[in-house]
């Protein structure tokens, strides 16, 4: 079974600074997808960024980018120019090529300090 | 943008009572899912549903849980005899395909069992 680990339960960053959230995963599959979801206090799950495992190029969405290291099974999220609205719980998630459901990590709570 | 709608946003029920959580998936989606998030913990997959039957379920989804698509628009999760440990956030999701593409989460129902 696949597992997702986030070793940082809490992180904080100063507004306008850059922060990196870590994620590692374990799988025997070669094709899969990785995601970062944001969960603000409203508790809604919001997709931040997605990475296909077959793509070597790291995904980027505006201020959000990932560092995907397939051999190391590592998938970190970098948030540049952090904003107060970025404060939330961030979940790393795995979706298998033949699966129907996400496997989520335990989450990292990000605080943004003014 | 199309949304997955969940009602109610918060439900309080007495231990031992039956509860039904309701979801309206995106109209052209065919695959439906329930996830659970106990407070402070990770989001966990419960069940997936397609073509009027369960296609996959986790070990959490035991005999006290059931799902139903009673009409063309609603997708429900029933907990037969609630326990204190059923207190959690329950997320509904839907997708058009049997994949992560277009997979959309609802905003959740917070269930409190007292």
PDB file of C-alpha atoms in Angstrom:
ATOM      1  CA  UNK A   1       0.000   0.000   0.000  1.00  0.00           C
ATOM      2  CA  UNK A   2       1.094   3.516  -0.667  1.00  0.00           C
ATOM      3  CA  UNK A   3       2.014   5.840   2.185  1.00  0.00           C
ATOM      4  CA  UNK A   4       2.651   9.556   2.313  1.00  0.00           C
ATOM      5  CA  UNK A   5       4.754  11.199   5.000  1.00  0.00           C
ATOM      6  CA  UNK A   6       5.029  14.849   5.934  1.00  0.00           C
ATOM      7  CA  UNK A   7       7.708  15.264   8.567  1.00  0.00           C
ATOM      8  CA  UNK A   8       6.899  18.871   9.482  1.00  0.00           C
ATOM      9  CA  UNK A   9       3.706  19.119  11.554  1.00  0.00           C
ATOM     10  CA  UNK A  10       4.046  22.911  11.706  1.00  0.00           C
ATOM     11  CA  UNK A  11       5.961  25.548   9.800  1.00  0.00           C
ATOM     12  CA  UNK A  12       5.990  29.321   9.880  1.00  0.00           C
ATOM     13  CA  UNK A  13       7.185  31.905   7.397  1.00  0.00           C
ATOM     14  CA  UNK A  14       7.442  35.651   7.360  1.00  0.00           C
ATOM     15  CA  UNK A  15       5.194  37.435   4.902  1.00  0.00           C
ATOM     16  CA  UNK A  16       6.909  37.881   1.489  1.00  0.00           C
ATOM     17  CA  UNK A  17       9.480  35.201   2.309  1.00  0.00           C
ATOM     18  CA  UNK A  18       9.831  31.719   0.821  1.00  0.00           C
ATOM     19  CA  UNK A  19       9.006  28.466   2.568  1.00  0.00           C
ATOM     20  CA  UNK A  20       9.399  24.822   1.557  1.00  0.00           C
ATOM     21  CA  UNK A  21       7.145  22.050   2.809  1.00  0.00           C
ATOM     22  CA  UNK A  22       8.481  18.498   2.664  1.00  0.00           C
ATOM     23  CA  UNK A  23       6.760  15.316   1.536  1.00  0.00           C
ATOM     24  CA  UNK A  24       7.981  11.801   0.931  1.00  0.00           C
ATOM     25  CA  UNK A  25       6.000   8.837  -0.256  1.00  0.00           C
ATOM     26  CA  UNK A  26       6.338   5.148  -0.757  1.00  0.00           C
ATOM     27  CA  UNK A  27       5.022   3.225  -3.739  1.00  0.00           C
ATOM     28  CA  UNK A  28       5.917   0.331  -5.980  1.00  0.00           C
ATOM     29  CA  UNK A  29       4.127   1.865  -8.949  1.00  0.00           C
ATOM     30  CA  UNK A  30       6.002   3.659 -11.708  1.00  0.00           C
ATOM     31  CA  UNK A  31       3.118   5.804 -12.938  1.00  0.00           C
ATOM     32  CA  UNK A  32       1.248   7.962 -10.474  1.00  0.00           C
ATOM     33  CA  UNK A  33       0.338  11.531  -9.642  1.00  0.00           C
ATOM     34  CA  UNK A  34       1.249  13.748  -6.725  1.00  0.00           C
ATOM     35  CA  UNK A  35      -0.659  16.698  -5.364  1.00  0.00           C
ATOM     36  CA  UNK A  36      -0.566  19.434  -2.815  1.00  0.00           C
ATOM     37  CA  UNK A  37      -3.896  20.434  -1.314  1.00  0.00           C
ATOM     38  CA  UNK A  38      -4.522  23.446   0.873  1.00  0.00           C
ATOM     39  CA  UNK A  39      -7.078  23.378   3.673  1.00  0.00           C
ATOM     40  CA  UNK A  40      -7.803  26.811   5.142  1.00  0.00           C
ATOM     41  CA  UNK A  41      -9.832  27.278   8.339  1.00  0.00           C
ATOM     42  CA  UNK A  42     -12.993  26.892   6.247  1.00  0.00           C
ATOM     43  CA  UNK A  43     -11.882  23.205   5.961  1.00  0.00           C
ATOM     44  CA  UNK A  44     -12.444  23.066   2.187  1.00  0.00           C
ATOM     45  CA  UNK A  45      -9.856  21.063   0.229  1.00  0.00           C
ATOM     46  CA  UNK A  46      -8.325  23.278  -2.446  1.00  0.00           C
ATOM     47  CA  UNK A  47      -5.988  21.899  -5.111  1.00  0.00           C
ATOM     48  CA  UNK A  48      -2.726  23.849  -5.158  1.00  0.00           C
ATOM     49  CA  UNK A  49      -0.571  21.973  -7.648  1.00  0.00           C
ATOM     50  CA  UNK A  50      -0.297  18.622  -9.425  1.00  0.00           C
ATOM     51  CA  UNK A  51       2.691  16.663 -10.748  1.00  0.00           C
ATOM     52  CA  UNK A  52       2.650  13.698 -13.112  1.00  0.00           C
ATOM     53  CA  UNK A  53       5.341  11.182 -12.184  1.00  0.00           C
ATOM     54  CA  UNK A  54       6.272  10.587 -15.826  1.00  0.00           C
ATOM     55  CA  UNK A  55       7.175  14.252 -16.277  1.00  0.00           C
ATOM     56  CA  UNK A  56      10.672  15.274 -15.280  1.00  0.00           C
ATOM     57  CA  UNK A  57       9.854  18.953 -15.314  1.00  0.00           C
ATOM     58  CA  UNK A  58       8.717  20.321 -11.979  1.00  0.00           C
ATOM     59  CA  UNK A  59       5.202  21.761 -11.927  1.00  0.00           C
ATOM     60  CA  UNK A  60       4.707  25.470 -11.279  1.00  0.00           C
ATOM     61  CA  UNK A  61       1.577  27.468 -10.527  1.00  0.00           C
ATOM     62  CA  UNK A  62       2.286  31.142  -9.988  1.00  0.00           C
ATOM     63  CA  UNK A  63       3.971  31.422  -6.560  1.00  0.00           C
ATOM     64  CA  UNK A  64       3.793  27.668  -5.971  1.00  0.00           C
ATOM     65  CA  UNK A  65       6.335  25.215  -7.340  1.00  0.00           C
ATOM     66  CA  UNK A  66       7.423  21.699  -6.549  1.00  0.00           C
ATOM     67  CA  UNK A  67      10.714  19.870  -6.369  1.00  0.00           C
ATOM     68  CA  UNK A  68       9.942  16.354  -7.551  1.00  0.00           C
ATOM     69  CA  UNK A  69      12.673  13.792  -7.028  1.00  0.00           C
ATOM     70  CA  UNK A  70      11.282  10.495  -8.302  1.00  0.00           C
ATOM     71  CA  UNK A  71      14.217   8.314  -7.335  1.00  0.00           C
ATOM     72  CA  UNK A  72      14.179   9.685  -3.800  1.00  0.00           C
ATOM     73  CA  UNK A  73      10.348   9.615  -3.715  1.00  0.00           C
ATOM     74  CA  UNK A  74      10.337  13.179  -2.559  1.00  0.00           C
ATOM     75  CA  UNK A  75       7.841  15.910  -3.491  1.00  0.00           C
ATOM     76  CA  UNK A  76       8.341  19.241  -1.756  1.00  0.00           C
ATOM     77  CA  UNK A  77       6.270  22.394  -2.180  1.00  0.00           C
ATOM     78  CA  UNK A  78       7.877  25.799  -2.376  1.00  0.00           C
ATOM     79  CA  UNK A  79       5.774  28.876  -1.708  1.00  0.00           C
ATOM     80  CA  UNK A  80       7.404  32.098  -2.821  1.00  0.00           C
ATOM     81  CA  UNK A  81       6.428  35.602  -1.706  1.00  0.00           C
ATOM     82  CA  UNK A  82       4.253  34.149   1.059  1.00  0.00           C
ATOM     83  CA  UNK A  83       0.979  35.930   1.738  1.00  0.00           C
ATOM     84  CA  UNK A  84      -1.255  35.976   4.798  1.00  0.00           C
ATOM     85  CA  UNK A  85      -3.850  34.055   2.804  1.00  0.00           C
ATOM     86  CA  UNK A  86      -1.428  31.168   2.396  1.00  0.00           C
ATOM     87  CA  UNK A  87      -1.873  30.275   6.070  1.00  0.00           C
ATOM     88  CA  UNK A  88      -3.531  26.866   6.092  1.00  0.00           C
ATOM     89  CA  UNK A  89      -3.022  23.155   6.508  1.00  0.00           C
ATOM     90  CA  UNK A  90      -1.188  21.697   3.527  1.00  0.00           C
ATOM     91  CA  UNK A  91      -1.638  18.068   2.564  1.00  0.00           C
ATOM     92  CA  UNK A  92       0.577  16.135   0.215  1.00  0.00           C
ATOM     93  CA  UNK A  93      -1.374  13.446  -1.639  1.00  0.00           C
ATOM     94  CA  UNK A  94      -0.725  10.468  -3.899  1.00  0.00           C
ATOM     95  CA  UNK A  95      -3.020   9.106  -6.618  1.00  0.00           C
ATOM     96  CA  UNK A  96      -2.095   5.868  -8.315  1.00  0.00           C
ATOM     97  CA  UNK A  97      -2.369   5.369 -12.046  1.00  0.00           C
ATOM     98  CA  UNK A  98      -4.915   2.610 -11.501  1.00  0.00           C
ATOM     99  CA  UNK A  99      -6.459   3.914  -8.329  1.00  0.00           C
ATOM    100  CA  UNK A 100      -9.661   5.681  -7.506  1.00  0.00           C
ATOM    101  CA  UNK A 101      -8.727   7.474  -4.339  1.00  0.00           C
ATOM    102  CA  UNK A 102      -6.186   9.831  -2.866  1.00  0.00           C
ATOM    103  CA  UNK A 103      -3.759   8.818  -0.152  1.00  0.00           C
ATOM    104  CA  UNK A 104      -3.068  11.847   1.991  1.00  0.00           C
ATOM    105  CA  UNK A 105      -0.179  12.685   4.258  1.00  0.00           C
ATOM    106  CA  UNK A 106      -0.782  13.896   7.815  1.00  0.00           C
ATOM    107  CA  UNK A 107      -0.461  17.552   6.843  1.00  0.00           C
ATOM    108  CA  UNK A 108       1.721  20.549   7.672  1.00  0.00           C
ATOM    109  CA  UNK A 109       0.172  23.567   9.348  1.00  0.00           C
ATOM    110  CA  UNK A 110       1.653  26.717   7.826  1.00  0.00           C
ATOM    111  CA  UNK A 111       1.509  30.018   9.659  1.00  0.00           C
ATOM    112  CA  UNK A 112       2.352  33.263   7.880  1.00  0.00           C
ATOM    113  CA  UNK A 113       3.671  35.994  10.135  1.00  0.00           C
ATOM    114  CA  UNK A 114       3.045  39.648   9.242  1.00  0.00           C
TER     115      UNK A 114
ATOM    116  CA  UNK B   1     -16.932  26.831 -11.662  1.00  0.00           C
ATOM    117  CA  UNK B   2     -18.980  23.709 -10.847  1.00  0.00           C
ATOM    118  CA  UNK B   3     -19.042  22.722  -7.187  1.00  0.00           C
ATOM    119  CA  UNK B   4     -19.745  19.696  -5.074  1.00  0.00           C
ATOM    120  CA  UNK B   5     -22.309  20.755  -2.489  1.00  0.00           C
ATOM    121  CA  UNK B   6     -22.621  19.167   0.934  1.00  0.00           C
ATOM    122  CA  UNK B   7     -25.385  19.628   3.466  1.00  0.00           C
ATOM    123  CA  UNK B   8     -25.554  20.289   6.320  1.00  0.00           C
ATOM    124  CA  UNK B   9     -22.271  22.055   7.020  1.00  0.00           C
ATOM    125  CA  UNK B  10     -22.450  20.979  10.648  1.00  0.00           C
ATOM    126  CA  UNK B  11     -24.551  18.254  12.247  1.00  0.00           C
ATOM    127  CA  UNK B  12     -24.784  17.292  15.876  1.00  0.00           C
ATOM    128  CA  UNK B  13     -26.260  13.915  16.750  1.00  0.00           C
ATOM    129  CA  UNK B  14     -26.629  11.759  19.812  1.00  0.00           C
ATOM    130  CA  UNK B  15     -24.626   8.577  20.138  1.00  0.00           C
ATOM    131  CA  UNK B  16     -26.555   5.634  18.749  1.00  0.00           C
ATOM    132  CA  UNK B  17     -28.615   7.706  16.354  1.00  0.00           C
ATOM    133  CA  UNK B  18     -28.629   7.280  12.597  1.00  0.00           C
ATOM    134  CA  UNK B  19     -27.316  10.155  10.517  1.00  0.00           C
ATOM    135  CA  UNK B  20     -27.415  10.839   6.784  1.00  0.00           C
ATOM    136  CA  UNK B  21     -24.909  13.165   5.183  1.00  0.00           C
ATOM    137  CA  UNK B  22     -25.908  14.560   1.832  1.00  0.00           C
ATOM    138  CA  UNK B  23     -23.913  15.523  -1.205  1.00  0.00           C
ATOM    139  CA  UNK B  24     -24.797  16.891  -4.624  1.00  0.00           C
ATOM    140  CA  UNK B  25     -21.955  15.978  -6.992  1.00  0.00           C
ATOM    141  CA  UNK B  26     -21.119  17.899 -10.140  1.00  0.00           C
ATOM    142  CA  UNK B  27     -23.888  17.141 -12.609  1.00  0.00           C
ATOM    143  CA  UNK B  28     -21.961  15.289 -15.341  1.00  0.00           C
ATOM    144  CA  UNK B  29     -19.735  13.356 -12.953  1.00  0.00           C
ATOM    145  CA  UNK B  30     -20.120   9.607 -12.709  1.00  0.00           C
ATOM    146  CA  UNK B  31     -17.775   8.645  -9.877  1.00  0.00           C
ATOM    147  CA  UNK B  32     -18.504   9.570  -6.281  1.00  0.00           C
ATOM    148  CA  UNK B  33     -16.459   9.327  -3.111  1.00  0.00           C
ATOM    149  CA  UNK B  34     -16.543   9.878   0.631  1.00  0.00           C
ATOM    150  CA  UNK B  35     -13.546  10.742   2.773  1.00  0.00           C
ATOM    151  CA  UNK B  36     -13.254  11.319   6.502  1.00  0.00           C
ATOM    152  CA  UNK B  37     -10.979  13.604   8.509  1.00  0.00           C
ATOM    153  CA  UNK B  38     -10.924  13.175  12.260  1.00  0.00           C
ATOM    154  CA  UNK B  39      -9.991  16.483  13.868  1.00  0.00           C
ATOM    155  CA  UNK B  40      -6.274  17.123  13.650  1.00  0.00           C
ATOM    156  CA  UNK B  41      -5.620  14.031  11.566  1.00  0.00           C
ATOM    157  CA  UNK B  42      -5.210  13.241   7.891  1.00  0.00           C
ATOM    158  CA  UNK B  43      -7.956  12.860   5.342  1.00  0.00           C
ATOM    159  CA  UNK B  44      -8.812   9.183   4.818  1.00  0.00           C
ATOM    160  CA  UNK B  45     -10.633   7.469   1.976  1.00  0.00           C
ATOM    161  CA  UNK B  46     -13.884   5.728   2.885  1.00  0.00           C
ATOM    162  CA  UNK B  47     -15.609   4.581  -0.282  1.00  0.00           C
ATOM    163  CA  UNK B  48     -15.990   5.077  -4.007  1.00  0.00           C
ATOM    164  CA  UNK B  49     -19.235   4.571  -5.917  1.00  0.00           C
ATOM    165  CA  UNK B  50     -19.928   4.075  -9.605  1.00  0.00           C
ATOM    166  CA  UNK B  51     -22.851   2.796 -11.629  1.00  0.00           C
ATOM    167  CA  UNK B  52     -24.992   2.445  -8.514  1.00  0.00           C
ATOM    168  CA  UNK B  53     -22.609   0.250  -6.644  1.00  0.00           C
ATOM    169  CA  UNK B  54     -19.581   0.467  -4.409  1.00  0.00           C
ATOM    170  CA  UNK B  55     -16.411   0.079  -6.470  1.00  0.00           C
ATOM    171  CA  UNK B  56     -13.884   0.315  -3.646  1.00  0.00           C
ATOM    172  CA  UNK B  57     -13.963   0.760   0.106  1.00  0.00           C
ATOM    173  CA  UNK B  58     -11.442   1.076   2.896  1.00  0.00           C
ATOM    174  CA  UNK B  59     -11.301  -0.891   6.114  1.00  0.00           C
ATOM    175  CA  UNK B  60     -12.856   2.103   7.870  1.00  0.00           C
ATOM    176  CA  UNK B  61     -16.050   1.590   5.867  1.00  0.00           C
ATOM    177  CA  UNK B  62     -17.585  -1.143   7.972  1.00  0.00           C
ATOM    178  CA  UNK B  63     -21.162  -2.386   8.268  1.00  0.00           C
ATOM    179  CA  UNK B  64     -22.381   0.721  10.048  1.00  0.00           C
ATOM    180  CA  UNK B  65     -21.748   2.766   6.906  1.00  0.00           C
ATOM    181  CA  UNK B  66     -23.729   2.709   3.687  1.00  0.00           C
ATOM    182  CA  UNK B  67     -23.927   4.876   0.592  1.00  0.00           C
ATOM    183  CA  UNK B  68     -26.729   5.498  -1.804  1.00  0.00           C
ATOM    184  CA  UNK B  69     -27.601   7.523  -4.837  1.00  0.00           C
ATOM    185  CA  UNK B  70     -31.340   7.846  -4.192  1.00  0.00           C
ATOM    186  CA  UNK B  71     -32.041   9.991  -7.252  1.00  0.00           C
ATOM    187  CA  UNK B  72     -30.182  11.535 -10.159  1.00  0.00           C
ATOM    188  CA  UNK B  73     -28.550  14.276  -8.153  1.00  0.00           C
ATOM    189  CA  UNK B  74     -27.876  13.248  -4.549  1.00  0.00           C
ATOM    190  CA  UNK B  75     -25.233  10.971  -3.076  1.00  0.00           C
ATOM    191  CA  UNK B  76     -25.625  10.100   0.591  1.00  0.00           C
ATOM    192  CA  UNK B  77     -23.555   8.569   3.365  1.00  0.00           C
ATOM    193  CA  UNK B  78     -25.525   6.904   6.155  1.00  0.00           C
ATOM    194  CA  UNK B  79     -24.058   6.013   9.515  1.00  0.00           C
ATOM    195  CA  UNK B  80     -26.430   3.581  11.169  1.00  0.00           C
ATOM    196  CA  UNK B  81     -25.635   3.871  14.856  1.00  0.00           C
ATOM    197  CA  UNK B  82     -23.206   6.676  15.505  1.00  0.00           C
ATOM    198  CA  UNK B  83     -20.341   6.368  17.961  1.00  0.00           C
ATOM    199  CA  UNK B  84     -18.315   9.129  19.584  1.00  0.00           C
ATOM    200  CA  UNK B  85     -15.370   8.234  17.362  1.00  0.00           C
ATOM    201  CA  UNK B  86     -17.444   8.966  14.233  1.00  0.00           C
ATOM    202  CA  UNK B  87     -17.065  12.653  15.037  1.00  0.00           C
ATOM    203  CA  UNK B  88     -15.139  14.020  12.073  1.00  0.00           C
ATOM    204  CA  UNK B  89     -15.285  16.109   8.948  1.00  0.00           C
ATOM    205  CA  UNK B  90     -16.783  14.137   6.076  1.00  0.00           C
ATOM    206  CA  UNK B  91     -15.873  15.158   2.548  1.00  0.00           C
ATOM    207  CA  UNK B  92     -17.753  14.154  -0.547  1.00  0.00           C
ATOM    208  CA  UNK B  93     -15.984  14.227  -3.920  1.00  0.00           C
ATOM    209  CA  UNK B  94     -16.867  13.477  -7.505  1.00  0.00           C
ATOM    210  CA  UNK B  95     -15.086  13.006 -10.802  1.00  0.00           C
ATOM    211  CA  UNK B  96     -16.076  12.560 -14.433  1.00  0.00           C
ATOM    212  CA  UNK B  97     -13.562   9.820 -15.088  1.00  0.00           C
ATOM    213  CA  UNK B  98     -12.049   6.972 -13.171  1.00  0.00           C
ATOM    214  CA  UNK B  99      -9.018   9.113 -12.425  1.00  0.00           C
ATOM    215  CA  UNK B 100      -7.905  12.207 -10.603  1.00  0.00           C
ATOM    216  CA  UNK B 101      -8.815  14.522 -13.477  1.00  0.00           C
ATOM    217  CA  UNK B 102     -11.600  16.827 -12.471  1.00  0.00           C
ATOM    218  CA  UNK B 103     -11.737  15.243  -9.007  1.00  0.00           C
ATOM    219  CA  UNK B 104     -13.523  17.861  -6.925  1.00  0.00           C
ATOM    220  CA  UNK B 105     -14.042  17.913  -3.178  1.00  0.00           C
ATOM    221  CA  UNK B 106     -17.013  19.426  -1.405  1.00  0.00           C
ATOM    222  CA  UNK B 107     -16.588  21.774   1.527  1.00  0.00           C
ATOM    223  CA  UNK B 108     -17.383  19.061   4.042  1.00  0.00           C
ATOM    224  CA  UNK B 109     -19.876  18.265   6.767  1.00  0.00           C
ATOM    225  CA  UNK B 110     -18.664  18.456  10.322  1.00  0.00           C
ATOM    226  CA  UNK B 111     -20.327  15.650  12.290  1.00  0.00           C
ATOM    227  CA  UNK B 112     -20.294  15.892  16.060  1.00  0.00           C
ATOM    228  CA  UNK B 113     -21.518  12.886  18.043  1.00  0.00           C
ATOM    229  CA  UNK B 114     -22.406  13.653  21.652  1.00  0.00           C
TER     230      UNK B 114
END
